[in-house]
PDB file of C-alpha atoms in Angstrom:
ATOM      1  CA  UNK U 414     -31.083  49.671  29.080  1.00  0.00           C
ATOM      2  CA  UNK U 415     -29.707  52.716  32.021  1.00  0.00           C
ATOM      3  CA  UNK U 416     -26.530  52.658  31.748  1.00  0.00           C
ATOM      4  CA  UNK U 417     -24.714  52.945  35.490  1.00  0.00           C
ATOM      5  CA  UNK U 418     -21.393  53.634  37.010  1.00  0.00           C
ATOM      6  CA  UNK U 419     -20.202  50.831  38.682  1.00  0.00           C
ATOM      7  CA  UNK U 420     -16.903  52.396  39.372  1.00  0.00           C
ATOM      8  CA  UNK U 421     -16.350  52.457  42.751  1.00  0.00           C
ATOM      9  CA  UNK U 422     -15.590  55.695  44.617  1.00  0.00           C
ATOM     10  CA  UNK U 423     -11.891  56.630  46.492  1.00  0.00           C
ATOM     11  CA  UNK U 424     -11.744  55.134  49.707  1.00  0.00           C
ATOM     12  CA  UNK U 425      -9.694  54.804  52.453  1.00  0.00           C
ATOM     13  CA  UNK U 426      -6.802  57.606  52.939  1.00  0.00           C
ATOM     14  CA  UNK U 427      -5.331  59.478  50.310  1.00  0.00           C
ATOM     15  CA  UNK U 428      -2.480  57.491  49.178  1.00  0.00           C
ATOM     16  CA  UNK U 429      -3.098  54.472  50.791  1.00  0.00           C
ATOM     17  CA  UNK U 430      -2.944  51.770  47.983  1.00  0.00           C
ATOM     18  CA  UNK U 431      -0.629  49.708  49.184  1.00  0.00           C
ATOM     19  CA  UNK U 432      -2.563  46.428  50.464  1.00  0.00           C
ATOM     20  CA  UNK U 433      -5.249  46.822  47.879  1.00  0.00           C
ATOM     21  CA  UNK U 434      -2.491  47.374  45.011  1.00  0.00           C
ATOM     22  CA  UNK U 435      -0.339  44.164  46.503  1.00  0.00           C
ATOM     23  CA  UNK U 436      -4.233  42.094  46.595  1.00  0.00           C
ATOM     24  CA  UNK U 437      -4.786  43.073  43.374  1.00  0.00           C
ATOM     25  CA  UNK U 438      -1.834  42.658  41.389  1.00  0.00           C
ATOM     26  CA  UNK U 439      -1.282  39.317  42.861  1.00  0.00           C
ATOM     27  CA  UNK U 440      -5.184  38.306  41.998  1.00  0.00           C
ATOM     28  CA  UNK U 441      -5.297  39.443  38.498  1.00  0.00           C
ATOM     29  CA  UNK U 442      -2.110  36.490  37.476  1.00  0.00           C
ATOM     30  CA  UNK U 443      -5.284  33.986  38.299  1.00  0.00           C
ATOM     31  CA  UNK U 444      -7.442  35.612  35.958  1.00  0.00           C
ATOM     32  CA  UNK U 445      -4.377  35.309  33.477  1.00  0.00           C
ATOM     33  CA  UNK U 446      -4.083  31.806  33.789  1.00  0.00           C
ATOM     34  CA  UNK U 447      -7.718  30.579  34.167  1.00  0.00           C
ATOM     35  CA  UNK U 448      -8.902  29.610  30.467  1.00  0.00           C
ATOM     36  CA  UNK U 449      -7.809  26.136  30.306  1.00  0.00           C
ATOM     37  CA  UNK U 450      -7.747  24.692  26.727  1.00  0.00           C
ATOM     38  CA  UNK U 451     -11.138  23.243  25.596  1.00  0.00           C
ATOM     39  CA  UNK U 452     -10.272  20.901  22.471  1.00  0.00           C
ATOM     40  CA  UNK U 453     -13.247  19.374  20.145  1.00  0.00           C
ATOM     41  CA  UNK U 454     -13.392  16.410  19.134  1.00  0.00           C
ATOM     42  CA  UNK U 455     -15.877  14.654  16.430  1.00  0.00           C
ATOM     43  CA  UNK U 456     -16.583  11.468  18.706  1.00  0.00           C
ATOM     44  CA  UNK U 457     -19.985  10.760  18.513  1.00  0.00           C
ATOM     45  CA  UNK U 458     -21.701  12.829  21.620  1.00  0.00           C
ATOM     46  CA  UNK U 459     -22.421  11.087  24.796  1.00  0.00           C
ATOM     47  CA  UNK U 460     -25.348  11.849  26.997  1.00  0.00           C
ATOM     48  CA  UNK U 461     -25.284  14.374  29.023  1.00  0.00           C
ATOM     49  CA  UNK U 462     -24.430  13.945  32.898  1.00  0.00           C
ATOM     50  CA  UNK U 463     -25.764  15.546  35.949  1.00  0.00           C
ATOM     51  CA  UNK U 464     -22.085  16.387  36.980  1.00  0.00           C
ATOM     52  CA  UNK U 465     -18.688  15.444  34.840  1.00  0.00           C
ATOM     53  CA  UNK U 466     -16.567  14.729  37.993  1.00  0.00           C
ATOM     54  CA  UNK U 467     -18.051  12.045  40.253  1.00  0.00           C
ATOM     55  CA  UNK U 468     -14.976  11.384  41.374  1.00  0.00           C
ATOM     56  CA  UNK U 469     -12.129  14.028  41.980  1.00  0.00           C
ATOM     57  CA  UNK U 470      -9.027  12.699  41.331  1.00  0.00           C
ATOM     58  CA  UNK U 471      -7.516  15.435  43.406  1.00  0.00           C
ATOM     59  CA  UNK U 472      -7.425  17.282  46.711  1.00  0.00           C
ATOM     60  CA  UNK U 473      -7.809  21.123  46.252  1.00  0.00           C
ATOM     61  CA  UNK U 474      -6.180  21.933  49.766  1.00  0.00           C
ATOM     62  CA  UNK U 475      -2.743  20.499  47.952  1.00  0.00           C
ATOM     63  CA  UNK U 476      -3.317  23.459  45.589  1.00  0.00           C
ATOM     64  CA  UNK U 477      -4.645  26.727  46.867  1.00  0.00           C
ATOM     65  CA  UNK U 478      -2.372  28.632  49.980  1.00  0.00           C
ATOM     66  CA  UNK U 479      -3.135  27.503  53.628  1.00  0.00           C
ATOM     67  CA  UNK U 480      -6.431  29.792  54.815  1.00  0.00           C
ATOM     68  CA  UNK U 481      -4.707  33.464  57.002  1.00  0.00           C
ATOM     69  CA  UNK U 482      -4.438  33.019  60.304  1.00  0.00           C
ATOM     70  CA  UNK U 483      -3.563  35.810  62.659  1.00  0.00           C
ATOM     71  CA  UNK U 484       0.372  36.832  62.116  1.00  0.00           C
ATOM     72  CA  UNK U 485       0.081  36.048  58.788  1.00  0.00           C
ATOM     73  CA  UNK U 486       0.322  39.423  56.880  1.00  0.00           C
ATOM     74  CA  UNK U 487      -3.060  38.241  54.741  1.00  0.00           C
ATOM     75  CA  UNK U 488      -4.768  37.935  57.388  1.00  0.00           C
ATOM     76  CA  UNK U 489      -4.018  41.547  58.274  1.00  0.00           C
ATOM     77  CA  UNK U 490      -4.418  42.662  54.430  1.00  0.00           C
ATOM     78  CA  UNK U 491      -8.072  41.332  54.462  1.00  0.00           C
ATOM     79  CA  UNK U 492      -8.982  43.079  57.710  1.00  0.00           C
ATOM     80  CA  UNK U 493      -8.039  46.549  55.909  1.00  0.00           C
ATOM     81  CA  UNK U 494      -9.927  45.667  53.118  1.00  0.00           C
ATOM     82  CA  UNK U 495     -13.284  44.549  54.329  1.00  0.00           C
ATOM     83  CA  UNK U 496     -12.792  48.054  57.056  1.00  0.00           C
ATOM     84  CA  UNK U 497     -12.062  50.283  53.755  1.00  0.00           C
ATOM     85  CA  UNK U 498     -14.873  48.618  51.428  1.00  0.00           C
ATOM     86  CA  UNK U 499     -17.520  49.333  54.483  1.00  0.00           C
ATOM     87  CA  UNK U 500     -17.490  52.862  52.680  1.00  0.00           C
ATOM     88  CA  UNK U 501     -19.100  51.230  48.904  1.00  0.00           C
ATOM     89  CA  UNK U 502     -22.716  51.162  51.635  1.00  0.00           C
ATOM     90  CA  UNK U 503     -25.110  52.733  49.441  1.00  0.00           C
ATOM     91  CA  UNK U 504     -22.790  52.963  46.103  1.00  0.00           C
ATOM     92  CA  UNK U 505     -24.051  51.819  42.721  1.00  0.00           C
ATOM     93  CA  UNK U 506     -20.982  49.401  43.387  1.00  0.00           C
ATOM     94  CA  UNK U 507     -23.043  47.825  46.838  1.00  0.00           C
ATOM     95  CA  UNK U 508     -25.984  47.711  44.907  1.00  0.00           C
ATOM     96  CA  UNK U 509     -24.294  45.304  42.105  1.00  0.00           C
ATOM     97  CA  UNK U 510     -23.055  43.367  44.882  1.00  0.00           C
ATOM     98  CA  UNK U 511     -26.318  42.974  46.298  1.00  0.00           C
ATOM     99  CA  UNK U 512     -27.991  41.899  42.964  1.00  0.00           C
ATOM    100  CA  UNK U 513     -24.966  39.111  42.760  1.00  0.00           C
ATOM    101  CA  UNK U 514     -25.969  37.167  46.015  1.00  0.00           C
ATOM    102  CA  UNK U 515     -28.572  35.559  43.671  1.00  0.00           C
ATOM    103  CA  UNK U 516     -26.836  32.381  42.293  1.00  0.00           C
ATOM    104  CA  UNK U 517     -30.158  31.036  40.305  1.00  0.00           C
ATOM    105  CA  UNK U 518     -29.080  30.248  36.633  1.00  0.00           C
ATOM    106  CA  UNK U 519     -31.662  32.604  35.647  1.00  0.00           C
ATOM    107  CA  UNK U 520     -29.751  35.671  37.257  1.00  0.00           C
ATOM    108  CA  UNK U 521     -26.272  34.065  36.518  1.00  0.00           C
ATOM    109  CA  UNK U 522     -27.559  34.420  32.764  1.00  0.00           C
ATOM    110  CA  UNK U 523     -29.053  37.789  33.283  1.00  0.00           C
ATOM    111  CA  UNK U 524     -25.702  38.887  35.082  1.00  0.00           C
ATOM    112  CA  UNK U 525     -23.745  37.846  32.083  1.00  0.00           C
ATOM    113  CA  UNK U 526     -25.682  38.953  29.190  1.00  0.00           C
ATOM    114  CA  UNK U 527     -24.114  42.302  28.796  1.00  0.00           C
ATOM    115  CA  UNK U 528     -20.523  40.672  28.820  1.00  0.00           C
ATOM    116  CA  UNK U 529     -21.872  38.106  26.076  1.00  0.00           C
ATOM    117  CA  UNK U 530     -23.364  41.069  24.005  1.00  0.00           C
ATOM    118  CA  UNK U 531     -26.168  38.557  23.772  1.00  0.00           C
ATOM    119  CA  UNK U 532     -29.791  38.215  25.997  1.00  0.00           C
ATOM    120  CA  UNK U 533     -29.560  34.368  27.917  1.00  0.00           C
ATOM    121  CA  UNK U 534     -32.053  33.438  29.493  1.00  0.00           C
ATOM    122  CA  UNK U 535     -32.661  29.364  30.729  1.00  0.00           C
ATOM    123  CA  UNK U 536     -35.648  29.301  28.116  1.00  0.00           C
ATOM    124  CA  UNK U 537     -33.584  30.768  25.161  1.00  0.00           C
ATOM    125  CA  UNK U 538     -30.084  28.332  26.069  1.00  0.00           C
ATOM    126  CA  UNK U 539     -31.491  25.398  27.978  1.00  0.00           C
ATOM    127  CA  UNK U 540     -28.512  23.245  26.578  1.00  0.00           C
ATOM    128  CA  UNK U 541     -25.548  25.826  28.080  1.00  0.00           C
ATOM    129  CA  UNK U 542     -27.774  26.197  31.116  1.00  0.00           C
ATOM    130  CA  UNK U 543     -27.552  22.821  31.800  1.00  0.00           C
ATOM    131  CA  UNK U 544     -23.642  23.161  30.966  1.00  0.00           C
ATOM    132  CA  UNK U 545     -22.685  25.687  33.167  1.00  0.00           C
ATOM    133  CA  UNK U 546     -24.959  24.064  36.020  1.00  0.00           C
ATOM    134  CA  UNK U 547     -23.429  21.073  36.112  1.00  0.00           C
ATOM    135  CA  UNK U 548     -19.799  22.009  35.951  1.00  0.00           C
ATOM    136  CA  UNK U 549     -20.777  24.569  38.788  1.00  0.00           C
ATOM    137  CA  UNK U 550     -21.867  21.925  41.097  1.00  0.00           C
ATOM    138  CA  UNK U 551     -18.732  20.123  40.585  1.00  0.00           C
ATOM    139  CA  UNK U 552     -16.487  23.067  41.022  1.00  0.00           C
ATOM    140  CA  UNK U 553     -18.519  23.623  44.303  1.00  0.00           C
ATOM    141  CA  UNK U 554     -17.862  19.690  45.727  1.00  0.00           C
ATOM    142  CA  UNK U 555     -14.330  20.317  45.201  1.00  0.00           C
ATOM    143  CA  UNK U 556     -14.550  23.697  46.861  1.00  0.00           C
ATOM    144  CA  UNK U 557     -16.580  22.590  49.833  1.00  0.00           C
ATOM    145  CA  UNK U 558     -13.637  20.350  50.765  1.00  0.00           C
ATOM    146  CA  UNK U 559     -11.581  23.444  51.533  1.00  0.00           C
ATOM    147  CA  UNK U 560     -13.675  24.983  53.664  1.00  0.00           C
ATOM    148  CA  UNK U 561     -14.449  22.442  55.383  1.00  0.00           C
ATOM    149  CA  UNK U 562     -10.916  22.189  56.176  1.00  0.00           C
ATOM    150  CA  UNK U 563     -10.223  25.582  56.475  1.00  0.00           C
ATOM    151  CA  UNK U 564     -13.273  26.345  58.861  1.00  0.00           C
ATOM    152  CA  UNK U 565     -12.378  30.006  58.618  1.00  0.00           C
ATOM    153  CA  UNK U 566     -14.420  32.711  59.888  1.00  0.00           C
ATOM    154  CA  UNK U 567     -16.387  34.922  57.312  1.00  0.00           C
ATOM    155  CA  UNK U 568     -15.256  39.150  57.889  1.00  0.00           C
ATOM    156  CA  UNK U 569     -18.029  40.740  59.745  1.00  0.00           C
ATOM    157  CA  UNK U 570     -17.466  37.901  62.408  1.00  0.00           C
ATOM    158  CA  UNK U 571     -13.485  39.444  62.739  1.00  0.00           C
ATOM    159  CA  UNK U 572     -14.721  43.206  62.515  1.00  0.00           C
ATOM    160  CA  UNK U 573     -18.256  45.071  63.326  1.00  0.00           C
ATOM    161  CA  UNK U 574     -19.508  46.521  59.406  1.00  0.00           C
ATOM    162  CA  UNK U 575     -22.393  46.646  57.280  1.00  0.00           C
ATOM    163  CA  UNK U 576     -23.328  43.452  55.003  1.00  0.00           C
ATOM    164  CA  UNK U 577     -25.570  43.521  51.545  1.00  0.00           C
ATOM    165  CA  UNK U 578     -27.322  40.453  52.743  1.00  0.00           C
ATOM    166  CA  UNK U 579     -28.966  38.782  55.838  1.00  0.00           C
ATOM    167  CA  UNK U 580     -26.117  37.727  57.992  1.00  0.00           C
ATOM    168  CA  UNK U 581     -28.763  34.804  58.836  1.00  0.00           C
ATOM    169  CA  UNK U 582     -28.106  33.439  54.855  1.00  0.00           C
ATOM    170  CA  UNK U 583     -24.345  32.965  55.861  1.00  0.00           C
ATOM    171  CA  UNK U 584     -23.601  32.832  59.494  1.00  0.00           C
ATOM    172  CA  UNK U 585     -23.411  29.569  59.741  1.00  0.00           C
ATOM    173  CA  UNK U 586     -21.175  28.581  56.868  1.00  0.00           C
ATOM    174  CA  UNK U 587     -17.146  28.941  55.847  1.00  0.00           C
ATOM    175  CA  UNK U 588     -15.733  31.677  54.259  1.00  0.00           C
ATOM    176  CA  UNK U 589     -12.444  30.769  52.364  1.00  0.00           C
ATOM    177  CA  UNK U 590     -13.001  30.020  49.597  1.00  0.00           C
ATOM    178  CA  UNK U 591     -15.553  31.942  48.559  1.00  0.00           C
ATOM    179  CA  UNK U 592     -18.247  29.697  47.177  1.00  0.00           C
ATOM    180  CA  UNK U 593     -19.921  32.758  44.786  1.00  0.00           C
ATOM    181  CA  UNK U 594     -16.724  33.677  43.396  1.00  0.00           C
ATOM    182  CA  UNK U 595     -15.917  29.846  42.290  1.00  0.00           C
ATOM    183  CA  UNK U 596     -18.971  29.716  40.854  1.00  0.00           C
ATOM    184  CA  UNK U 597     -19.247  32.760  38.890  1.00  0.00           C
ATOM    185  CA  UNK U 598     -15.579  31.937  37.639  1.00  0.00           C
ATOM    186  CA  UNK U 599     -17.249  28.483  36.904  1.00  0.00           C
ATOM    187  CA  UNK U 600     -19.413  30.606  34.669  1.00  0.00           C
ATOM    188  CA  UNK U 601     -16.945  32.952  33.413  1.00  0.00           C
ATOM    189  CA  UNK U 602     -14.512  30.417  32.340  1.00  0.00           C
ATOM    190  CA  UNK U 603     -16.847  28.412  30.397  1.00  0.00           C
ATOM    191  CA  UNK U 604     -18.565  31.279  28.715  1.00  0.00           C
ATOM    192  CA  UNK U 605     -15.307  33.102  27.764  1.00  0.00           C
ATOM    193  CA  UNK U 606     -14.218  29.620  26.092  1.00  0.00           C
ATOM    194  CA  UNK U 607     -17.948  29.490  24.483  1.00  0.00           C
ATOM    195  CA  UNK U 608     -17.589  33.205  23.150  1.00  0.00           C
ATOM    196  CA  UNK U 609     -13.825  34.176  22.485  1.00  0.00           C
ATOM    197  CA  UNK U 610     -14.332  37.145  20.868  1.00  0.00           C
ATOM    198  CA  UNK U 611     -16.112  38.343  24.331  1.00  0.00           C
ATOM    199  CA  UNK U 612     -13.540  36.860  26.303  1.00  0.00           C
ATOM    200  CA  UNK U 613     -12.398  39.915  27.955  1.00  0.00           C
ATOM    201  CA  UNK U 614     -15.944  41.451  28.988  1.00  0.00           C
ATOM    202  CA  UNK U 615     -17.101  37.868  30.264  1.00  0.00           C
ATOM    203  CA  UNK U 616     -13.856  37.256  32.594  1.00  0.00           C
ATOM    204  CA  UNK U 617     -14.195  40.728  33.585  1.00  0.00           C
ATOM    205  CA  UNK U 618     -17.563  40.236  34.655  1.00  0.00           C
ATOM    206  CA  UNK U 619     -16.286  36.877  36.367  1.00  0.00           C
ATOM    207  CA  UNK U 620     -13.602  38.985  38.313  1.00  0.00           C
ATOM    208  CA  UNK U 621     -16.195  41.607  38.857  1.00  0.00           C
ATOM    209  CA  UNK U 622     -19.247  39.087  40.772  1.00  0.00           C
ATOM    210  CA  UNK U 623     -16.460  37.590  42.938  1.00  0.00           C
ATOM    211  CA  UNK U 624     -15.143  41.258  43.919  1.00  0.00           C
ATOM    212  CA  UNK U 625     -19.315  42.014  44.506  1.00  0.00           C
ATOM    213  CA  UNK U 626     -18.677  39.090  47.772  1.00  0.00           C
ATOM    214  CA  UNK U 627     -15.888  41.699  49.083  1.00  0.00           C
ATOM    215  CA  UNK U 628     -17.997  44.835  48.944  1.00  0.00           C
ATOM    216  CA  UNK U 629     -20.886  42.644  50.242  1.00  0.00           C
ATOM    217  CA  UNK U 630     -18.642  42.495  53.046  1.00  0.00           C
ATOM    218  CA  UNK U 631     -19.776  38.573  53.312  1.00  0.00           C
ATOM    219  CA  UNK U 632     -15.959  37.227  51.973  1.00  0.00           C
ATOM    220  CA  UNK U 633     -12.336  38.413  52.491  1.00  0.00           C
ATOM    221  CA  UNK U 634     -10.385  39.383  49.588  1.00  0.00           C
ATOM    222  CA  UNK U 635      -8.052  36.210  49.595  1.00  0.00           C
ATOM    223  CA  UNK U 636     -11.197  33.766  50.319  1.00  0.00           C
ATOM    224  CA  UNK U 637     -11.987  35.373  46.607  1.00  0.00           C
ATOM    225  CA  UNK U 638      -8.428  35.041  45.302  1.00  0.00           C
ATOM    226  CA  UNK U 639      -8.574  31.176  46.379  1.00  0.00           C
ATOM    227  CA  UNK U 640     -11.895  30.952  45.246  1.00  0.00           C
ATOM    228  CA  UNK U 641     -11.272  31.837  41.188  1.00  0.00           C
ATOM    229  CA  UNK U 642      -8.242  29.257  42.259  1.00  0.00           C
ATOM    230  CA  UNK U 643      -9.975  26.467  43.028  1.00  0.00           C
ATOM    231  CA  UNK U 644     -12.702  27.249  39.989  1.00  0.00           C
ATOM    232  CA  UNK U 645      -9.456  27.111  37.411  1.00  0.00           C
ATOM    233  CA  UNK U 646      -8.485  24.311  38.916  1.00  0.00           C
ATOM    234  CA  UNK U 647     -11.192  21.832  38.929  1.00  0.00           C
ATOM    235  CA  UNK U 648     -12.224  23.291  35.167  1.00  0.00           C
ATOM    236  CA  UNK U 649      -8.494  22.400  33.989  1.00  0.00           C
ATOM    237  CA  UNK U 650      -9.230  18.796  35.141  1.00  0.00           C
ATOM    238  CA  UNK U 651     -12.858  18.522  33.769  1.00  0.00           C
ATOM    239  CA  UNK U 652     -11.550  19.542  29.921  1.00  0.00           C
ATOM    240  CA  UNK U 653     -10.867  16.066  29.021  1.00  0.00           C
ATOM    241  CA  UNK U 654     -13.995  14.838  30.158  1.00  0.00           C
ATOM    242  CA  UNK U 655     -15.987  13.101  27.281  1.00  0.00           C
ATOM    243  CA  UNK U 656     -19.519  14.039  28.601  1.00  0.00           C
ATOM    244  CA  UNK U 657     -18.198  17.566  29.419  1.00  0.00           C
ATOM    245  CA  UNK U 658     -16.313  17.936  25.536  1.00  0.00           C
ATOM    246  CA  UNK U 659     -20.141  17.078  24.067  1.00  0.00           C
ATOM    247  CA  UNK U 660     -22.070  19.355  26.555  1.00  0.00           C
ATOM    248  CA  UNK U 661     -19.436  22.185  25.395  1.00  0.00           C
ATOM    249  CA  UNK U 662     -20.313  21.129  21.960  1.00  0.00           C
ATOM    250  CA  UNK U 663     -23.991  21.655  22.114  1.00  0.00           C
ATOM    251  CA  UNK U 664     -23.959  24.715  23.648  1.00  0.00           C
ATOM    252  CA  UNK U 665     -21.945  26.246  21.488  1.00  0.00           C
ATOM    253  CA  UNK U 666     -24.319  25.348  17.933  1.00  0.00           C
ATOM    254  CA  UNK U 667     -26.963  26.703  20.831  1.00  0.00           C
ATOM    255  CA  UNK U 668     -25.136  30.084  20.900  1.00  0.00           C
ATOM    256  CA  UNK U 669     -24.273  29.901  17.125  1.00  0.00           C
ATOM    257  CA  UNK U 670     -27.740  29.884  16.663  1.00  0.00           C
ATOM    258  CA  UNK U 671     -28.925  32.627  19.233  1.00  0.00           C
ATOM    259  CA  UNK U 672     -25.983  34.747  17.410  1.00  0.00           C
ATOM    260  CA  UNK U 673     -27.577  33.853  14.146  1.00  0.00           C
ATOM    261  CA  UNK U 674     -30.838  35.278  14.974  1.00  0.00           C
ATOM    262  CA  UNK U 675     -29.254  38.694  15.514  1.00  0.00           C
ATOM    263  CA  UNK U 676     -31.143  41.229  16.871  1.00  0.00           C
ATOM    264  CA  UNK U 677     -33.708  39.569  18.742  1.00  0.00           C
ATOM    265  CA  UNK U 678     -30.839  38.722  20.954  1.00  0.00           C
ATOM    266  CA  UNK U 679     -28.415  41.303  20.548  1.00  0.00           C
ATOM    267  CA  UNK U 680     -28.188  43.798  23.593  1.00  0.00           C
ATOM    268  CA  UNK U 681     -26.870  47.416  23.887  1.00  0.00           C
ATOM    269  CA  UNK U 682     -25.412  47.931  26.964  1.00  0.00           C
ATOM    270  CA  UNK U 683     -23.053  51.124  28.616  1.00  0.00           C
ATOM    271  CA  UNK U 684     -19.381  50.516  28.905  1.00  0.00           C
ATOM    272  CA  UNK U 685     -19.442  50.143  32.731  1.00  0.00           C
ATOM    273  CA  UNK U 686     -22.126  46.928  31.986  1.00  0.00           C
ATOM    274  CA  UNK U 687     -19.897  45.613  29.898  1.00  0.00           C
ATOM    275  CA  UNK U 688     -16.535  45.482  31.821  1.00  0.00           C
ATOM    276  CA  UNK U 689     -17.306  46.453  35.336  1.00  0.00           C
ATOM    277  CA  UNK U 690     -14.140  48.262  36.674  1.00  0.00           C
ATOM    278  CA  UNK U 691     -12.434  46.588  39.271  1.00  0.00           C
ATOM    279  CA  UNK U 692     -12.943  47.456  42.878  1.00  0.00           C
ATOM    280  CA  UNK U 693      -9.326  47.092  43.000  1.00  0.00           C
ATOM    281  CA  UNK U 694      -8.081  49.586  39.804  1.00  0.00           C
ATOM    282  CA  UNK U 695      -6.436  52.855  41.514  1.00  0.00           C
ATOM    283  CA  UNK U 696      -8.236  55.819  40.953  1.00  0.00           C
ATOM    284  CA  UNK U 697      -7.729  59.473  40.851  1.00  0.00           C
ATOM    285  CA  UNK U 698      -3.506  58.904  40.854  1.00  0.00           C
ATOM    286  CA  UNK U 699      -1.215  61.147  38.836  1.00  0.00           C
ATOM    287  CA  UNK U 700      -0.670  60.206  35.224  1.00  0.00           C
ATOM    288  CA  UNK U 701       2.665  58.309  34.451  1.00  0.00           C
ATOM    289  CA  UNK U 702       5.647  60.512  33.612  1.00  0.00           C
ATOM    290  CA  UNK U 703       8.260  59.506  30.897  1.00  0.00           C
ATOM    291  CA  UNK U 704       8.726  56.691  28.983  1.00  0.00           C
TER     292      UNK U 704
END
């Protein structure tokens, strides 16, 4: 497999960081505190469900900050960034961001495989297909409710810029939270608990498919922040979930056993496929003096 750069190049002014570096430093605590504890148990397994939260015994617009409006200094913040990002047209970085519109499990899979070190497809892991599927679509009800409540509009409707993706796909819906970025922390959450010892690569690539909806130019920065919110959330609540603990349980003998087979399924990937720098990480800055 090519290995490419995804690292995207300088922009704005030289020495402007200051918004992006606030954004950032502030987003990456989420990514911290995301992996909720999933606990086995030797119950006998339950069948699996089409969803493991019919009812949400919660309202997500109690947890994640109020939506920027203008005044509000994030509502400024994400103006910069979407103007700033407009300059990733044409990058290796846009053209990532382009390939992560696609939210079909195939591509989800595909779009993880370097992380996982391991080639998932919905034919070779039906079982943590169906997993990751299902706890998606609940993560998404709970997400819908806030922006339906939120009603805010997406960036290129606040400022004139390029978008990876027909504007016809998403004029007409919400843009905080970002849908894509709940599910692919959905995703990254589960598979990071699945795979430990690829934890790091996986949530990277998480972090790194929300950050694709920024460059996109189709989500604001803090519609993605709240978006790998609302994901943690809703996954916390779901871990005690009978039908969720045995669907967790199956999948992972499935990966046991596509780890097993070794090489048919191993994959050599580059180091920017495997953690994707962030669009966020400061580049080209002085090294760090002293101590």
């Amino acid at each position: 497999m090519a290995s490419l750069d995804y690292s995207p190049p300088t922009i704005g002014r030289p020495g402007r960081h200051s918004l992006i570096a606030k954004w950032a430093s502030r987003s990456a605590i989420l990514c911290i505190a995301s992996l909720a504890i999933y606990t086995p148990s030797g119950a006998r397994e339950p069948k699996s469900a089409a969803t493991y939260l019919p009812a949400t015994p919660f309202s997500i617009v109690d947890v994640i900050p109020p939506a920027p409006v203008v005044g509000d200094p994030r509502y400024e913040a994400d103006r910069a960034i979407f103007l700033e990002t407009r300059a990733l047209q044409n990058s290796n970085r846009w053209r990532l961001a382009t390939r992560d519109v696609s939210e079909k499990p195939g591509d989800l899979l595909r779009d993880f495989s370097c992380a996982a070190g391991l080639s998932l497809t919905p034919e070779k892991a039906p079982r943590l297909t169906a997993l990751l599927v299902a706890a998606a679509a609940d993560t998404a009800r709970v997400n819908n409710e806030a922006k339906n409540r939120f009603q805010r509009a997406r960036p290129f409707k606040i400022d004139a810029g390029p978008i990876c993706q027909p504007a016809a796909e998403v004029t007409n819906s919400y843009d905080y939270p970002s849908g894509h970025t709940t599910r692919g922390w959905t995703w990254a959450t589960l598979l990071a608990q699945l795979l430990p010892e690829r934890a790091a690569p996986i949530l990277a690539r998480g972090r790194a498919y929300g950050e694709s909806r920024i460059v996109c130019g189709v989500h604001n920065a803090s519609a993605v922040e709240a978006g790998r919110l609302s994901a943690s959330t809703t996954l916390t609540v779901m871990q005690r979930n009978p039908r969720f603990q045995a669907d967790m349980r199956t999948a992972l003998r499935e990966l046991d056993l596509l780890k097993r087979r070794g090489s048919a399924n191993a994959l050599a990937c580059g180091p920017n496929e495997q953690i994707i720098p962030s669009i966020f990480a400061p580049r080209h800055l002085p090294e760090p003096v002293g101590p």
